[in-house]
Tab-separated table of C-alpha atoms in Angstrom:
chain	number	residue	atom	x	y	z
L	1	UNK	CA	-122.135	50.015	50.637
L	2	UNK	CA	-121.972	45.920	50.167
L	3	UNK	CA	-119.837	45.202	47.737
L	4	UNK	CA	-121.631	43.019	44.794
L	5	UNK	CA	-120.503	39.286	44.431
L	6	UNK	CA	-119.411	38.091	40.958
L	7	UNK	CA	-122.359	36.211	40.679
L	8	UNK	CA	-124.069	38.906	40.482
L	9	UNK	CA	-122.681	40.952	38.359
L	10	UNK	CA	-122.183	38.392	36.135
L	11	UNK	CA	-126.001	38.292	36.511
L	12	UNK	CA	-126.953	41.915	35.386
L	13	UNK	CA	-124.475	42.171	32.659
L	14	UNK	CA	-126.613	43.621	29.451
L	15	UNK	CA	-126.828	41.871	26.446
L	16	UNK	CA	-125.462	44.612	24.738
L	17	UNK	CA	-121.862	44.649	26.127
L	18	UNK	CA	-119.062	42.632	24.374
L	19	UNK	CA	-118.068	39.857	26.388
L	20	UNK	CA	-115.199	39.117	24.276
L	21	UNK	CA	-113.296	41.716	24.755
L	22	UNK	CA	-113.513	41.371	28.261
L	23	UNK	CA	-111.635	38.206	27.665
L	24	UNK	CA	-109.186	39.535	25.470
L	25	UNK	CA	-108.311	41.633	28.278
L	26	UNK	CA	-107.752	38.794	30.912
L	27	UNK	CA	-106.416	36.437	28.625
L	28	UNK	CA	-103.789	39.055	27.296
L	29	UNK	CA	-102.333	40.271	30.829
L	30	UNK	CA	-102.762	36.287	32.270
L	31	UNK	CA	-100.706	35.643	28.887
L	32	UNK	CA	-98.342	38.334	29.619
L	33	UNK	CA	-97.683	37.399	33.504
L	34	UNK	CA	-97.186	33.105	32.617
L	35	UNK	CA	-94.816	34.922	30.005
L	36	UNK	CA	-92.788	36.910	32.435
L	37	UNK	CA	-92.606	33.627	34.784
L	38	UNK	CA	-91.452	31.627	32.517
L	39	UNK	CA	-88.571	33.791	31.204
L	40	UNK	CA	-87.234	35.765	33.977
L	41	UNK	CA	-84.564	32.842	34.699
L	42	UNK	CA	-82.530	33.926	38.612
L	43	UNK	CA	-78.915	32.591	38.684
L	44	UNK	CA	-76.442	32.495	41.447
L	45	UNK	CA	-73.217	32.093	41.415
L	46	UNK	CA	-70.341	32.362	44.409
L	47	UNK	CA	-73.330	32.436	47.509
L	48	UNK	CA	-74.918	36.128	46.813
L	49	UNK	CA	-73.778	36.886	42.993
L	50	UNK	CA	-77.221	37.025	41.907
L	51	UNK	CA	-78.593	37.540	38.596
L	52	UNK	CA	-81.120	37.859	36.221
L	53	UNK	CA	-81.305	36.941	32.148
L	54	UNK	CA	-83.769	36.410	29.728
L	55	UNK	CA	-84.894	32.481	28.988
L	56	UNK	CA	-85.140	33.714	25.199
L	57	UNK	CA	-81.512	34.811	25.366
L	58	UNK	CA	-80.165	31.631	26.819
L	59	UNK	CA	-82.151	29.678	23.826
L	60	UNK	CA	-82.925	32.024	20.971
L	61	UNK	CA	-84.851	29.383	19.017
L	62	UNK	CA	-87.738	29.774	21.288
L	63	UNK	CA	-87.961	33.723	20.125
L	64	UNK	CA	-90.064	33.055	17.441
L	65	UNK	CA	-92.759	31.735	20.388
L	66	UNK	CA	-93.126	35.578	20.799
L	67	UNK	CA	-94.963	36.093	17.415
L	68	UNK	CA	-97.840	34.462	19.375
L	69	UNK	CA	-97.274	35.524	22.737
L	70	UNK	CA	-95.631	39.197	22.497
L	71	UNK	CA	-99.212	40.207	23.368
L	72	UNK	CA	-99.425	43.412	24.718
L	73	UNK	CA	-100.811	44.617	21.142
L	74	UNK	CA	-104.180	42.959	22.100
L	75	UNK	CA	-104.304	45.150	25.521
L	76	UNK	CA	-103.754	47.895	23.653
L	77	UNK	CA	-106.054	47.562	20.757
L	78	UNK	CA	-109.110	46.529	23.627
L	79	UNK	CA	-107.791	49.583	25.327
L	80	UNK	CA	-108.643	51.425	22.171
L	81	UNK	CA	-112.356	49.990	22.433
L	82	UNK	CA	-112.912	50.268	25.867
L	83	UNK	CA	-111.960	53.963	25.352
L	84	UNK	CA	-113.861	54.804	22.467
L	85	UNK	CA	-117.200	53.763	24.517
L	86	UNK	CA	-116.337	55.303	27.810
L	87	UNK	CA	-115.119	58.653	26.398
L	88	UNK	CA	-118.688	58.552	24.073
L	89	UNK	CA	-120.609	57.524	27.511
L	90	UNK	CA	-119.039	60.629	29.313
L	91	UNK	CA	-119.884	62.933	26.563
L	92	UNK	CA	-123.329	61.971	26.897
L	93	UNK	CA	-123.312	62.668	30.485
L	94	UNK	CA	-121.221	65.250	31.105
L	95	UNK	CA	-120.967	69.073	29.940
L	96	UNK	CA	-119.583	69.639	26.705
L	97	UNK	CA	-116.462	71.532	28.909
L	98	UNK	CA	-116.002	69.064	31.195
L	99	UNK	CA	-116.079	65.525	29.543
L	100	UNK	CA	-111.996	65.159	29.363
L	101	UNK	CA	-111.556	65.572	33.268
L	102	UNK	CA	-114.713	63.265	34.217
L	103	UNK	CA	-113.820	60.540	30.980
L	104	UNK	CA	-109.702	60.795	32.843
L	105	UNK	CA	-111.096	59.979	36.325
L	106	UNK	CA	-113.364	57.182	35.187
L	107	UNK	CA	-110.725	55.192	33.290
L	108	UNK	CA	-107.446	55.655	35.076
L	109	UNK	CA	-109.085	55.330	39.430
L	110	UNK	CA	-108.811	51.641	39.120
L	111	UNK	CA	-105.352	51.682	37.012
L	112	UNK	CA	-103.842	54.132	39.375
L	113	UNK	CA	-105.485	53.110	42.948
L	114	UNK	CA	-103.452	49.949	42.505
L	115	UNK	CA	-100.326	51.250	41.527
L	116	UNK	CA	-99.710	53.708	43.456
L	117	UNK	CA	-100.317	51.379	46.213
L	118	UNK	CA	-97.712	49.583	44.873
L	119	UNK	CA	-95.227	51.759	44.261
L	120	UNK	CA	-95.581	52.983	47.815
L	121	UNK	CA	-95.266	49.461	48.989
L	122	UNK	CA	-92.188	48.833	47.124
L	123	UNK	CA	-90.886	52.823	48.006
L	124	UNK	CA	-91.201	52.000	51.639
L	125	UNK	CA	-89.564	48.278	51.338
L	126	UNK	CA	-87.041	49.949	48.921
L	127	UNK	CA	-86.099	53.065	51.749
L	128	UNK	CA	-86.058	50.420	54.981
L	129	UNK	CA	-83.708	47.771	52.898
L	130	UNK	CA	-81.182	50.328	52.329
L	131	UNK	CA	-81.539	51.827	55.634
L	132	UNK	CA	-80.413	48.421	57.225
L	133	UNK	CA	-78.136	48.240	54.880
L	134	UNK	CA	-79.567	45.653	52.433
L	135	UNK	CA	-79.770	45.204	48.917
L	136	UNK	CA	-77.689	42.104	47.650
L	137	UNK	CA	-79.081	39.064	46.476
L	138	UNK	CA	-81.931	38.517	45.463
L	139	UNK	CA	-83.496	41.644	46.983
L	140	UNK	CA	-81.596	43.676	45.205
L	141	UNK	CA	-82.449	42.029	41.772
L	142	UNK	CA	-86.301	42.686	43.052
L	143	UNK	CA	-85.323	46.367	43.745
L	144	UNK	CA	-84.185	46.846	39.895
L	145	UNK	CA	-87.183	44.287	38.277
L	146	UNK	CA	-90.285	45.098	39.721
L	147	UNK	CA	-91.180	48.344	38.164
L	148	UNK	CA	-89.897	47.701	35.273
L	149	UNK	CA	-93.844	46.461	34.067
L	150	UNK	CA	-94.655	50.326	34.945
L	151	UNK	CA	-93.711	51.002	31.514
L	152	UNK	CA	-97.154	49.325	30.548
L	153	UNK	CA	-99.330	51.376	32.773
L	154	UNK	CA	-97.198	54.683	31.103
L	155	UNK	CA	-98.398	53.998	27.547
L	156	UNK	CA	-101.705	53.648	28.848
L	157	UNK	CA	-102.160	56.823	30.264
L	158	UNK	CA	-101.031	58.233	27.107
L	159	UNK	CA	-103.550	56.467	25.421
L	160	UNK	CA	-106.507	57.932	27.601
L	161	UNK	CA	-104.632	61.071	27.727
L	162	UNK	CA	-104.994	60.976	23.544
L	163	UNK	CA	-108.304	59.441	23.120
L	164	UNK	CA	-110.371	62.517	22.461
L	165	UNK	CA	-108.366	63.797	19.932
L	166	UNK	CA	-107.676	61.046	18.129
L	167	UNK	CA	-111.026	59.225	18.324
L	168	UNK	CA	-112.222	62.790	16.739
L	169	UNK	CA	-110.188	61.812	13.801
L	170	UNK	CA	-111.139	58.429	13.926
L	171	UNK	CA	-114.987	59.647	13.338
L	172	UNK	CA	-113.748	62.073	10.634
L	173	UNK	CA	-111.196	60.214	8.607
L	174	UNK	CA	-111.835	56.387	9.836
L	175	UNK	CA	-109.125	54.045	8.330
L	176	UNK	CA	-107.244	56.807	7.093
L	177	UNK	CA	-106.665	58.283	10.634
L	178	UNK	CA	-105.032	54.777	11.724
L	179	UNK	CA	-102.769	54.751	8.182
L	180	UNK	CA	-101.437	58.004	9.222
L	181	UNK	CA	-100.034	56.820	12.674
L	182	UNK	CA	-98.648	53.628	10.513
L	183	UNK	CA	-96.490	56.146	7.774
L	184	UNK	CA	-95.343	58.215	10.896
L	185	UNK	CA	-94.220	55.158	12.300
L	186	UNK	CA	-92.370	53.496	9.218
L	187	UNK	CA	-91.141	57.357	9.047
L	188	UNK	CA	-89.222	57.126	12.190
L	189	UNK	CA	-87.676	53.938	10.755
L	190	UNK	CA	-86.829	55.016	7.739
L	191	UNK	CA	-85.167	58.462	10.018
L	192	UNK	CA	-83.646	56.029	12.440
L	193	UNK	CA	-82.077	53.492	10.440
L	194	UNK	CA	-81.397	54.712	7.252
L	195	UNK	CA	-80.793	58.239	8.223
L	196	UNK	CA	-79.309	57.520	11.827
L	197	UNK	CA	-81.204	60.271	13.010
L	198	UNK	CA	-80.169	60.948	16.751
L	199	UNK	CA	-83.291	60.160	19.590
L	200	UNK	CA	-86.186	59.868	16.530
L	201	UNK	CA	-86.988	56.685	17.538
L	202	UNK	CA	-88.869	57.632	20.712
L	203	UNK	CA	-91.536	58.954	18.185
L	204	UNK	CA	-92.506	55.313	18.117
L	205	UNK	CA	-93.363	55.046	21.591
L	206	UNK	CA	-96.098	57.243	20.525
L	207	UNK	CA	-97.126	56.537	16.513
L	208	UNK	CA	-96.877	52.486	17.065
L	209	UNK	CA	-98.684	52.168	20.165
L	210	UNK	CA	-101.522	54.999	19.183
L	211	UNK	CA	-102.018	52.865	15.926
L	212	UNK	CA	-102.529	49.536	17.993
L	213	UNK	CA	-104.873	51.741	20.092
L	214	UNK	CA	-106.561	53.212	16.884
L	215	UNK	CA	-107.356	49.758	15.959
L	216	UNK	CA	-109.336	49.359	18.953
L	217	UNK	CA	-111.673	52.744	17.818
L	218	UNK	CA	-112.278	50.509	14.188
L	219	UNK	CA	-113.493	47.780	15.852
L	220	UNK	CA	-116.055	49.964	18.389
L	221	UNK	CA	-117.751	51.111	15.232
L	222	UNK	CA	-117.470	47.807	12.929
L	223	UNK	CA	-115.109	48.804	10.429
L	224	UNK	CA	-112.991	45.436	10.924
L	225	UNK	CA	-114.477	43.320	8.222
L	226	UNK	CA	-112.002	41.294	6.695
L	227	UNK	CA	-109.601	40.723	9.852
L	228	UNK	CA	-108.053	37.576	7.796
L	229	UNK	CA	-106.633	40.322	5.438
L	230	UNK	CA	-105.364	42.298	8.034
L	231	UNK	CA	-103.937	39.167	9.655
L	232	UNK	CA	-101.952	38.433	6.658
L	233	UNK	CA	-100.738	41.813	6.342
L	234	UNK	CA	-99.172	42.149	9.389
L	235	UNK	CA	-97.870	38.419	9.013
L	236	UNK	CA	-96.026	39.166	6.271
L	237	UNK	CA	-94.979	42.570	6.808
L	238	UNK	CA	-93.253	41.692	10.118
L	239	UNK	CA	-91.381	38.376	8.365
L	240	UNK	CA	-90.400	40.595	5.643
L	241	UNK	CA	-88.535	43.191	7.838
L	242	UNK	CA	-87.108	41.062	10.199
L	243	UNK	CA	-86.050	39.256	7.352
L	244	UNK	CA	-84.793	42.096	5.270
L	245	UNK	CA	-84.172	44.956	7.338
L	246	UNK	CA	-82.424	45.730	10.920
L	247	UNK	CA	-84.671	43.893	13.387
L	248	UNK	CA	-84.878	41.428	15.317
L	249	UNK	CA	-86.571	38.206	15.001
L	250	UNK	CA	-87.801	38.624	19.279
L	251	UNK	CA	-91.393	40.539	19.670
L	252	UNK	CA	-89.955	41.294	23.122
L	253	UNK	CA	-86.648	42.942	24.506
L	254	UNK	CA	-83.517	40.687	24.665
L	255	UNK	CA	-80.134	41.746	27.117
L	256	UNK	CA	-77.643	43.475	25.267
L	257	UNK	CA	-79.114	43.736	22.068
L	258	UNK	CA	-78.539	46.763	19.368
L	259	UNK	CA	-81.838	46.961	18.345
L	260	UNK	CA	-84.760	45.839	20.277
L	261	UNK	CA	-88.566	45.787	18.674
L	262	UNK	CA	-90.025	47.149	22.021
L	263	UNK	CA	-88.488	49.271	23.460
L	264	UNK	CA	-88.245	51.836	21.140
L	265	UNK	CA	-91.323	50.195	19.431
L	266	UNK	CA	-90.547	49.656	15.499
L	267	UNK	CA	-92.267	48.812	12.334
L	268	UNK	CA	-91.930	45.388	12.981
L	269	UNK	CA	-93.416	45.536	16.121
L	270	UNK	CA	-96.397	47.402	14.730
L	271	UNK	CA	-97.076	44.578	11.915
L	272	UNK	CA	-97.108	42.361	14.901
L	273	UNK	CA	-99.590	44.035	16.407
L	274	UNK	CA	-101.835	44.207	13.113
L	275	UNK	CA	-101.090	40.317	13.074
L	276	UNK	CA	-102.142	39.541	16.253
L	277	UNK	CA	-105.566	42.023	16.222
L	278	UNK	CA	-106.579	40.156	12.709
L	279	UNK	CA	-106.182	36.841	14.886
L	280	UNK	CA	-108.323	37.414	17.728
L	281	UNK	CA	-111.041	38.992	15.539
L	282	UNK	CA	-110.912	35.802	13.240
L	283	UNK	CA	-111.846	33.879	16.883
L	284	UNK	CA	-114.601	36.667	17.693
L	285	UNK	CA	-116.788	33.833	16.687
L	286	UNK	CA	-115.802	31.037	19.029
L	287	UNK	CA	-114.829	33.481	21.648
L	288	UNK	CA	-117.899	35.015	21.841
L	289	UNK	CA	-120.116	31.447	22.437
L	290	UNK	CA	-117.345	30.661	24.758
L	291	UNK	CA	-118.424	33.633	27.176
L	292	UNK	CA	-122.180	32.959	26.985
L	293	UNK	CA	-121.587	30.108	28.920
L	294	UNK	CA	-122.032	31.255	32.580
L	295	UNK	CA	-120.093	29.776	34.530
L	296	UNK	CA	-117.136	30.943	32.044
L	297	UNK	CA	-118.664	34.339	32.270
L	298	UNK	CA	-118.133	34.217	35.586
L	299	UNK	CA	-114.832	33.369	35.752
L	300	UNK	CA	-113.960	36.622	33.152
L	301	UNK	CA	-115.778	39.179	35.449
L	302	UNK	CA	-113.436	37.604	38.524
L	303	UNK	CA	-110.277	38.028	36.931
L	304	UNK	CA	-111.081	41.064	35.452
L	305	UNK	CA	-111.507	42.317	39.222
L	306	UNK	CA	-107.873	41.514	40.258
L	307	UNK	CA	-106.040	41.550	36.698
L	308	UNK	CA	-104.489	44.537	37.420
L	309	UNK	CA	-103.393	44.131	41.046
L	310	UNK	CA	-102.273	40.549	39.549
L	311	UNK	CA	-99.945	42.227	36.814
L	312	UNK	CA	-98.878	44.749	39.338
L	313	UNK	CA	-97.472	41.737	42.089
L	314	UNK	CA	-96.879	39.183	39.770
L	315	UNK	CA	-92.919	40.142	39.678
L	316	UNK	CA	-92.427	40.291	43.290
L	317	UNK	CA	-94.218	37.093	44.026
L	318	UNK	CA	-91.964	35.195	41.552
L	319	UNK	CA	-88.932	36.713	42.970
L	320	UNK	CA	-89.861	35.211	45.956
L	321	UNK	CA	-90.159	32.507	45.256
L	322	UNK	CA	-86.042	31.991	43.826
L	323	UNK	CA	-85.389	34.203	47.440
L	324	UNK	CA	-87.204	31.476	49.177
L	325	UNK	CA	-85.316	28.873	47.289
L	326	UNK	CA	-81.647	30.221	47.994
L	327	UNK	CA	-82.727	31.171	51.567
L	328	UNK	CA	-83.502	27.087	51.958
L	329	UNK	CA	-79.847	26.416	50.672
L	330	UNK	CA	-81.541	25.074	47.429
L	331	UNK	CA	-79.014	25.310	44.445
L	332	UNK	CA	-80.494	27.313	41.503
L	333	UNK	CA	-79.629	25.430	38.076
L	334	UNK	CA	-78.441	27.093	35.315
L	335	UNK	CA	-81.404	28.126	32.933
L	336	UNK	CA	-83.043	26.092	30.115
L	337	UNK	CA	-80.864	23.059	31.684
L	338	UNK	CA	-82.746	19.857	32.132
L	339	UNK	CA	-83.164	20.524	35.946
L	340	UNK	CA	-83.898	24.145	34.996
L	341	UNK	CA	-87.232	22.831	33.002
L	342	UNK	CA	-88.148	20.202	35.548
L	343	UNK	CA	-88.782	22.883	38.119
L	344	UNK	CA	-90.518	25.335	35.938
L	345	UNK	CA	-94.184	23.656	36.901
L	346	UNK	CA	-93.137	23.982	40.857
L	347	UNK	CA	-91.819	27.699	40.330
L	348	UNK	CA	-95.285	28.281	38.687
L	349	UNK	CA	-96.933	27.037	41.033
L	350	UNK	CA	-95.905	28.783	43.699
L	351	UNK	CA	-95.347	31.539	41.928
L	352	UNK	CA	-99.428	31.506	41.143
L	353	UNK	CA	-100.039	30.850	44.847
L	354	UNK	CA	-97.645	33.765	46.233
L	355	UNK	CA	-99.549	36.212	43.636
L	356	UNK	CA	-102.946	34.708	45.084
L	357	UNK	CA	-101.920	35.782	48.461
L	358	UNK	CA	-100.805	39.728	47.077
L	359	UNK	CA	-104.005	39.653	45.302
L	360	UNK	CA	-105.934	39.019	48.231
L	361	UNK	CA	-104.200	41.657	50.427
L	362	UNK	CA	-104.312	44.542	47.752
L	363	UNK	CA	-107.408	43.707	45.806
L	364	UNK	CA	-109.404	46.116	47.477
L	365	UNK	CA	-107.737	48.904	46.148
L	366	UNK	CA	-108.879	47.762	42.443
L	367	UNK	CA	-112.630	47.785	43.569
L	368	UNK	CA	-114.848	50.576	41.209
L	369	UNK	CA	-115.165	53.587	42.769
L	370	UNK	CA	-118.691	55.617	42.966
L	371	UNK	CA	-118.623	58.405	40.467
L	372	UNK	CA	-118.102	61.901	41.888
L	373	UNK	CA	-119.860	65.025	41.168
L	374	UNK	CA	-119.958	66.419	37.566
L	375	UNK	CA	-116.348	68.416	37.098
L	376	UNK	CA	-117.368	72.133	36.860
L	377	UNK	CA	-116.463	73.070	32.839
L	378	UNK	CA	-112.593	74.311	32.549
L	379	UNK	CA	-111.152	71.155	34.275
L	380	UNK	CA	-109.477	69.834	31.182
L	381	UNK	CA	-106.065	71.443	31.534
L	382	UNK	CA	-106.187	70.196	34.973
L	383	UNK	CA	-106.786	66.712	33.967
L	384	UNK	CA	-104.054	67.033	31.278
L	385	UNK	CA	-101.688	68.131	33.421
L	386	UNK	CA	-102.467	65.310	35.894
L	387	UNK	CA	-102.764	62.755	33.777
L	388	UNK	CA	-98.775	63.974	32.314
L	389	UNK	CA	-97.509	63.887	35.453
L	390	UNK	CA	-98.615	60.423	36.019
L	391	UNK	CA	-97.212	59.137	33.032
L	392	UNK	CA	-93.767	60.964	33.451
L	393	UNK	CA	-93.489	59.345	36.874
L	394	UNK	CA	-94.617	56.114	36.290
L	395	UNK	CA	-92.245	55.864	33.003
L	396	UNK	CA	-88.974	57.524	35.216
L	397	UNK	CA	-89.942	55.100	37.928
L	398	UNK	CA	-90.036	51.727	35.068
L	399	UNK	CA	-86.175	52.838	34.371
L	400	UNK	CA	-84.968	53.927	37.261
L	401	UNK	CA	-86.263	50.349	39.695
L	402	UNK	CA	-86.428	51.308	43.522
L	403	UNK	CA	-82.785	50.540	43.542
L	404	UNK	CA	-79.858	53.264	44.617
L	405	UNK	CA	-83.159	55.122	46.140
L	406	UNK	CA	-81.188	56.874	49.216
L	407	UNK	CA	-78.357	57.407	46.616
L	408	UNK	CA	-79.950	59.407	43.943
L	409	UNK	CA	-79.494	57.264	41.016
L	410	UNK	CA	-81.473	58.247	38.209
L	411	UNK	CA	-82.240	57.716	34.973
L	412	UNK	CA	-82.853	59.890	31.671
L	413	UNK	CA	-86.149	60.578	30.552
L	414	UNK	CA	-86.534	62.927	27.906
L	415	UNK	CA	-82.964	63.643	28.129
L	416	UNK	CA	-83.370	64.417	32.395
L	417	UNK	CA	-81.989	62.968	34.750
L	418	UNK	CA	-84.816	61.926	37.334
L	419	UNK	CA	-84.205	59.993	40.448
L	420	UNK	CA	-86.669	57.397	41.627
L	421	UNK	CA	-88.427	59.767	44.744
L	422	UNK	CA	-88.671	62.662	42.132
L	423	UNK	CA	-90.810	59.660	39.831
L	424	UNK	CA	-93.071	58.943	42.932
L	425	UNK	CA	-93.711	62.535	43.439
L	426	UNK	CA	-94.498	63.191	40.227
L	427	UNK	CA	-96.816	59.817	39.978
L	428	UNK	CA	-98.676	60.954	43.283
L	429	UNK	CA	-99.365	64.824	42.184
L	430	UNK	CA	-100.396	63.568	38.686
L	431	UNK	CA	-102.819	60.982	40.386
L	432	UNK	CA	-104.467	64.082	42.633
L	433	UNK	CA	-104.676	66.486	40.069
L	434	UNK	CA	-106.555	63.654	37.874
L	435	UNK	CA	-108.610	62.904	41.167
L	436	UNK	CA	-109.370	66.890	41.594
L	437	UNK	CA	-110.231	67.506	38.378
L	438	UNK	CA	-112.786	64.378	37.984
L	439	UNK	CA	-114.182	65.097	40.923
L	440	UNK	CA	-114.472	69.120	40.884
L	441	UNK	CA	-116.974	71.075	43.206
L	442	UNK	CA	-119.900	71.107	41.803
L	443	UNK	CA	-122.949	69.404	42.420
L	444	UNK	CA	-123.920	65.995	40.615
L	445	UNK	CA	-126.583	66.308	38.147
């Protein structure tokens, strides 16, 4: 089957779908891979000392930049959207028994196509590296980095995993539903900080997110009206606790600190997230005129073709490019010096141009998929099960890196050790059981 150009699906788009949001979702992850380019600084020191730190770290006045781009909230909260509409669509479509499995397939084949392709690149690199013996410099750096974006593609699985409950209790409760996730979440706080309540915090990995997500169900059905307010709200909420309470004034994780705002995901974080949402729906206006425009239009349904193949390679083309540098004797300055910042448009560059080439080999694995036959009724637990899997493996494999892969290091997740093979495995079973359950026996109808 020919595969349809841009143009013309760019073409046949209905008037009815939101182009905005499509833009939200490239502009987000573009925002998000510039981001990681720009503060992922490589040093090296005594020929193959090689390291890694965090821009923000070296020049902590620039962490308030993250209150505008820390934007992962967006993805999230268009992930909520995008959700609410497909799991709707499927219900329409499908048996009342057999809408989970076939709404699972639908949304995660071109998130998990891709990256399982990648981590079975990487696995395979990873295994022949240490096999020869390799490992030091900055290969080894590349080893422990890359995944470390899985962590992304994790909470989004649990998002479609959650969607049918909690869109149920969206359509029941509406606003209410979302301040429910937002008290659990100050909750956990309040349990971890002021009650030093051992491991609570993970909670938030959960209630924060699900609330950015939940967001994303408001908006489907129009319930955002006064997004200025909303904007405000999380404004000052998040000033007011990093201000007064224990966190940070970074929207993203910094090396070696006590309390991060991502990762566990806190209050603050959350008010972020309701800060940036009220934003882009203030710009729904000028957003929206901006993607009538056709050739723009164009330009949104391209990049959302490779965004996620981009996000996946973006790491391991900007790696190469420092490996390329020290392999060419080139001296690597120290970060935020002034020949540090001269470079940063050439590292970009080819940074961009490296992830163009990935992009181009692996792109085909992000291409939609024809839907399979209706999933015979009972394939839910099946699909559940899958779709855990996949996010257990793909959240062991975002801690554990492809590093020490031959000698079993792990990492704890969920208070168990797993090793990086065991995280493949379980990201590959989860992936077929998803795949068998969407797909099922019976006949399409």
């Amino acid at each position: 089957m020919t595969t349809p150009t841009v143009r013309a699906l760019a073409e046949r788009t209905p008037d009815t779908r939101d182009r905005y949001v499509d833009l939200l979702r490239v502009a987000s992850l573009a925002t998000v891979v510039a981001g990681h380019w720009l503060m992922a600084a490589v040093t090296a020191t005594g020929g193959r000392d090689v390291g890694v730190t965090n821009l923000l770290a070296v020049v902590p006045a620039l962490q308030v930049l993250t209150w505008l781009l820390q934007v992962m909230p967006v993805f999230f909260f268009v992930g909520g959207f995008s959700h609410a509409l497909s799991y709707r669509s499927a219900a329409r479509r499908h048996p009342r028994r057999a809408v989970y499995a076939a709404f699972l397939r639908g949304r995660l084949q071109r998130l998990l196509r891709p990256t399982l392709v990648f981590v079975l690149v990487w696995g395979a690199l990873a295994f022949a590296v240490q096999v020869l013996g390799g490992g030091g410099g900055v290969t080894g750096v590349a080893l422990r980095l890359v995944a470390q974006p899985l962590w992304f593609i994790g909470v989004y699985l649990a998002m479609a995993a959650f969607t049918p409950p909690l869109l149920k209790l969206h359509e029941r409760h509406g606003w209410a539903a979302f301040a429910g996730l937002v008290t659990a979440a100050a909750a956990t706080d309040v349990l971890r900080f002021a009650l030093a309540v051992p491991f609570v915090e993970f909670l938030n990995f959960a209630f924060v997110w699900l609330a950015v997500h939940q967001l994303g169900f408001l908006r489907a059905d129009g319930m955002i009206r006064r997004p200025a307010v909303l904007a405000a709200t999380g404004l000052a909420g998040a000033a007011l606790l990093v201000a007064l309470g224990p966190y940070p004034l970074s929207m993203v994780g910094m090396p070696g600190e006590r309390v991060s705002n991502m990762a566990p995901p806190t209050l603050a974080l959350l008010c972020h997230g309701l800060w940036l949402v009220g934003a882009v729906e203030l710009l729904r206006g000028p957003g929206t005129r901006l993607t009538a425009r056709a050739r723009v239009w164009r330009t949104v349904v391209a990049a959302n073709g490779i965004a996620m193949t981009a996000f996946l390679w973006h790491l391991t083309a900007l790696l190469a490019v420092y490996g390329a540098a020290l392999a060419a004797g080139l001296a690597l300055p120290a970060p935020a010096s002034a020949a540090w910042w001269a470079g940063v448009p050439v590292r970009l560059a080819a940074a961009a141009v490296l992830t163009a080439l990935l992009v181009a080999a692996f792109r085909r694995f992000e291409r939609p998929v024809p839907a399979g036959p209706v999933p015979p009724p009972g394939t839910g637990p099946v699909a559940a099960a899958g779709v855990t899997l996949c996010l257990l493996g793909v959240l062991a494999l975002s801690m554990t890196g492809f590093g020490g892969l031959l000698e079993g290091r792990t990492a704890l997740l969920l208070g168990v050790p797993v090793t990086a093979p065991a995280a493949v495995a379980m990201t590959l079973a989860g992936w077929l059981l998803v795949e068998a359950a969407g797909r099922g026996g019976a006949t399409r109808r």
